[in-house]
Each structure stands twice: as C-alpha cells, then as structure tokens.
C-alpha cells in the first residue's frame, strides 16, 4: 500500500502553533493549490487543502512562513470523522505533513510580513541580488552546456 502526497501551493493564512496538554506543538494550516487544467469557463480552479505539522517542525514552519508563502508539503492523507453538537457526522480529510520546503527566499517572506509589495522588493535591493541568473557562474558568465554533457 502507498499513501504519499506532495503539494506545492501558497499558505492561505499565517500559521498558528498550538500545544497539546502534554506540550506537543501542532500547526494546522491550509495550502491553496491551483489545478493544472482549466474548467469550462477557462479558469483554473484552486483546492484549499487542510494540513498539519507536529513538534519542532510545526514551530520552524510557523516561524519562517506567512500568508502567501510558497511552500512544498510532503506527507500522508489522513481521514477521520466525529459528531458535531447537532449530532451530524462530520468527515475530515487532511494532510499529515512529515516534510516541507520553503520555495521562496527569506527576503520575499519578510517583505510579505511587512506588507511591502513583492515586486518592489527587487527594485529596492542592491544590484538585483534576488534576480541573479541561476545558470550564471560566479563571474556572471553563462555556463555553456551542450546536449552531450547531459546524463540523460
């Protein structure tokens, strides 16, 4: 059997960490994931996926992200149900994350927190440090790669 999920999306709100009675940290958050295909109106739908992280990972994730942060989440689908106050059965599906990745720079996350438009960040940085070509060498020259150099 296999139960493994990988999501890439943006946080819908700031992550809040709560602690269980025994002191274990728990972060619950939603990730907005845009679908790869367009609907009948020509628009891409978005799924809002409930996720949770436990222990130190929850604390680190909350410290280094904010609403709008682009993140990668890896984990398992978990389902459970309960009866609400009205006696109705409520079904819950969520991703129990066991790994995550920050998919944007710390500077962009900090600009989101401060309310600075992300586009204004690049223009305010000295010599465009955020806009460096990832295929450039240390001296700024492009790397010459031919198809023969690739391993596949």
CSV table of C-alpha atoms in Angstrom, one decimal:
chain,number,residue,atom,x,y,z
A,1,UNK,CA,0.0,0.0,0.0
A,2,UNK,CA,1.1,3.6,-0.6
A,3,UNK,CA,-0.1,6.8,0.9
A,4,UNK,CA,2.1,9.7,-0.1
A,5,UNK,CA,1.1,13.2,-1.1
A,6,UNK,CA,3.2,16.1,-2.4
A,7,UNK,CA,1.7,19.6,-2.6
A,8,UNK,CA,3.1,22.9,-3.9
A,9,UNK,CA,1.0,25.9,-3.1
A,10,UNK,CA,0.6,29.1,-1.1
A,11,UNK,CA,-0.4,29.4,2.5
A,12,UNK,CA,-4.0,30.8,3.0
A,13,UNK,CA,-3.2,32.4,6.3
A,14,UNK,CA,-0.4,32.8,8.8
A,15,UNK,CA,0.4,29.6,10.6
A,16,UNK,CA,-0.6,29.4,14.2
A,17,UNK,CA,1.1,26.9,16.5
A,18,UNK,CA,-1.0,25.4,19.4
A,19,UNK,CA,0.2,23.0,22.0
A,20,UNK,CA,-1.4,19.8,23.3
A,21,UNK,CA,-2.0,19.3,27.0
A,22,UNK,CA,1.3,17.4,27.1
A,23,UNK,CA,3.1,20.3,25.4
A,24,UNK,CA,3.5,18.9,21.9
A,25,UNK,CA,3.4,21.6,19.2
A,26,UNK,CA,0.7,21.4,16.5
A,27,UNK,CA,0.3,23.6,13.5
A,28,UNK,CA,-2.8,23.5,11.3
A,29,UNK,CA,-2.9,25.4,8.1
A,30,UNK,CA,-4.4,25.5,4.6
A,31,UNK,CA,-2.5,25.4,1.3
A,32,UNK,CA,-4.1,26.8,-1.8
A,33,UNK,CA,-3.1,24.5,-4.7
A,34,UNK,CA,-4.1,25.6,-8.3
A,35,UNK,CA,-5.2,22.8,-10.6
A,36,UNK,CA,-3.2,22.1,-13.8
A,37,UNK,CA,-6.2,22.3,-16.1
A,38,UNK,CA,-8.9,24.9,-16.8
A,39,UNK,CA,-12.6,24.5,-16.1
A,40,UNK,CA,-15.4,25.1,-18.6
A,41,UNK,CA,-15.1,28.8,-18.0
A,42,UNK,CA,-11.4,28.8,-19.0
A,43,UNK,CA,-10.2,29.4,-15.4
A,44,UNK,CA,-8.0,27.3,-13.2
A,45,UNK,CA,-9.8,26.1,-10.0
A,46,UNK,CA,-8.0,26.1,-6.7
A,47,UNK,CA,-8.2,23.4,-3.9
A,48,UNK,CA,-7.7,24.5,-0.3
A,49,UNK,CA,-6.0,21.6,1.4
A,50,UNK,CA,-6.0,21.2,5.2
A,51,UNK,CA,-2.6,20.3,6.5
A,52,UNK,CA,-1.0,19.7,9.9
A,53,UNK,CA,2.6,19.5,11.3
A,54,UNK,CA,3.7,18.3,14.6
A,55,UNK,CA,6.5,19.0,17.1
A,56,UNK,CA,9.6,21.1,16.2
A,57,UNK,CA,8.7,21.1,12.5
A,58,UNK,CA,5.5,22.9,13.3
A,59,UNK,CA,7.4,25.6,15.2
A,60,UNK,CA,10.0,26.1,12.5
A,61,UNK,CA,7.4,26.2,9.7
A,62,UNK,CA,5.4,28.8,11.5
A,63,UNK,CA,8.5,31.0,12.2
A,64,UNK,CA,9.6,31.1,8.6
A,65,UNK,CA,6.3,31.4,6.7
A,66,UNK,CA,3.4,33.8,6.5
A,67,UNK,CA,0.2,34.2,4.5
A,68,UNK,CA,1.0,33.9,0.8
A,69,UNK,CA,4.3,32.0,1.3
A,70,UNK,CA,5.0,29.4,-1.5
A,71,UNK,CA,5.7,26.1,0.2
A,72,UNK,CA,6.1,22.4,-0.6
A,73,UNK,CA,4.4,19.9,1.6
A,74,UNK,CA,5.0,16.1,1.7
A,75,UNK,CA,3.0,13.7,3.9
A,76,UNK,CA,0.1,11.3,4.0
A,77,UNK,CA,-3.6,11.7,3.6
A,78,UNK,CA,-5.5,11.1,6.9
A,79,UNK,CA,-9.2,10.9,7.3
A,80,UNK,CA,-11.4,10.8,10.4
A,81,UNK,CA,-14.9,11.7,11.5
A,82,UNK,CA,-16.7,13.0,14.5
A,83,UNK,CA,-20.2,14.0,15.6
A,84,UNK,CA,-20.8,17.8,15.9
A,85,UNK,CA,-23.1,19.4,18.5
A,86,UNK,CA,-26.1,18.9,16.3
A,87,UNK,CA,-25.5,15.2,16.1
A,88,UNK,CA,-24.3,15.3,12.4
A,89,UNK,CA,-21.4,13.2,11.3
A,90,UNK,CA,-18.5,15.4,10.0
A,91,UNK,CA,-15.8,13.9,7.8
A,92,UNK,CA,-12.4,15.4,7.8
A,93,UNK,CA,-9.6,14.9,5.3
A,94,UNK,CA,-6.2,16.4,5.9
A,95,UNK,CA,-2.5,16.0,5.0
A,96,UNK,CA,-0.3,14.9,7.9
A,97,UNK,CA,2.9,16.6,6.8
A,98,UNK,CA,6.2,14.9,7.6
A,99,UNK,CA,8.4,17.2,5.4
A,100,UNK,CA,8.2,20.7,4.0
A,101,UNK,CA,10.2,23.0,1.8
A,102,UNK,CA,10.3,26.8,1.6
A,103,UNK,CA,10.0,27.6,-2.1
A,104,UNK,CA,10.7,31.3,-1.9
A,105,UNK,CA,13.5,33.4,-0.4
A,106,UNK,CA,13.5,34.7,3.2
A,107,UNK,CA,13.6,38.2,1.8
A,108,UNK,CA,10.3,37.7,-0.1
A,109,UNK,CA,8.7,36.2,3.0
A,110,UNK,CA,9.9,39.1,5.1
A,111,UNK,CA,8.5,41.6,2.6
A,112,UNK,CA,5.1,39.8,2.8
A,113,UNK,CA,5.2,40.1,6.6
A,114,UNK,CA,6.0,43.8,6.4
A,115,UNK,CA,3.4,44.5,3.7
A,116,UNK,CA,5.9,45.6,1.1
A,117,UNK,CA,4.8,44.5,-2.4
A,118,UNK,CA,7.0,41.7,-3.6
A,119,UNK,CA,7.6,43.4,-6.9
A,120,UNK,CA,9.0,46.4,-5.0
A,121,UNK,CA,11.5,44.2,-3.3
A,122,UNK,CA,13.6,43.5,-6.3
A,123,UNK,CA,13.9,47.2,-7.2
A,124,UNK,CA,14.9,48.1,-3.7
A,125,UNK,CA,17.7,45.5,-3.4
A,126,UNK,CA,21.3,46.4,-4.2
A,127,UNK,CA,22.4,45.3,-7.6
A,128,UNK,CA,19.4,43.0,-8.0
A,129,UNK,CA,20.6,40.2,-5.7
A,130,UNK,CA,17.3,38.5,-6.0
A,131,UNK,CA,17.4,38.5,-9.8
A,132,UNK,CA,20.6,36.5,-10.3
A,133,UNK,CA,20.6,34.1,-13.2
A,134,UNK,CA,20.8,30.6,-11.6
A,135,UNK,CA,22.8,29.4,-14.6
A,136,UNK,CA,25.5,32.0,-14.3
A,137,UNK,CA,28.9,31.3,-12.8
A,138,UNK,CA,30.4,33.3,-10.0
A,139,UNK,CA,31.9,35.8,-12.5
A,140,UNK,CA,28.5,36.4,-14.2
A,141,UNK,CA,29.2,34.4,-17.3
A,142,UNK,CA,26.7,31.9,-18.7
A,143,UNK,CA,27.5,28.3,-18.4
A,144,UNK,CA,28.0,26.6,-21.8
A,145,UNK,CA,26.2,23.2,-21.7
A,146,UNK,CA,25.8,21.1,-24.7
A,147,UNK,CA,23.4,18.2,-25.1
A,148,UNK,CA,26.3,15.8,-24.9
A,149,UNK,CA,27.1,16.9,-21.4
A,150,UNK,CA,23.7,15.9,-20.0
A,151,UNK,CA,23.4,12.5,-18.4
A,152,UNK,CA,20.0,11.7,-19.9
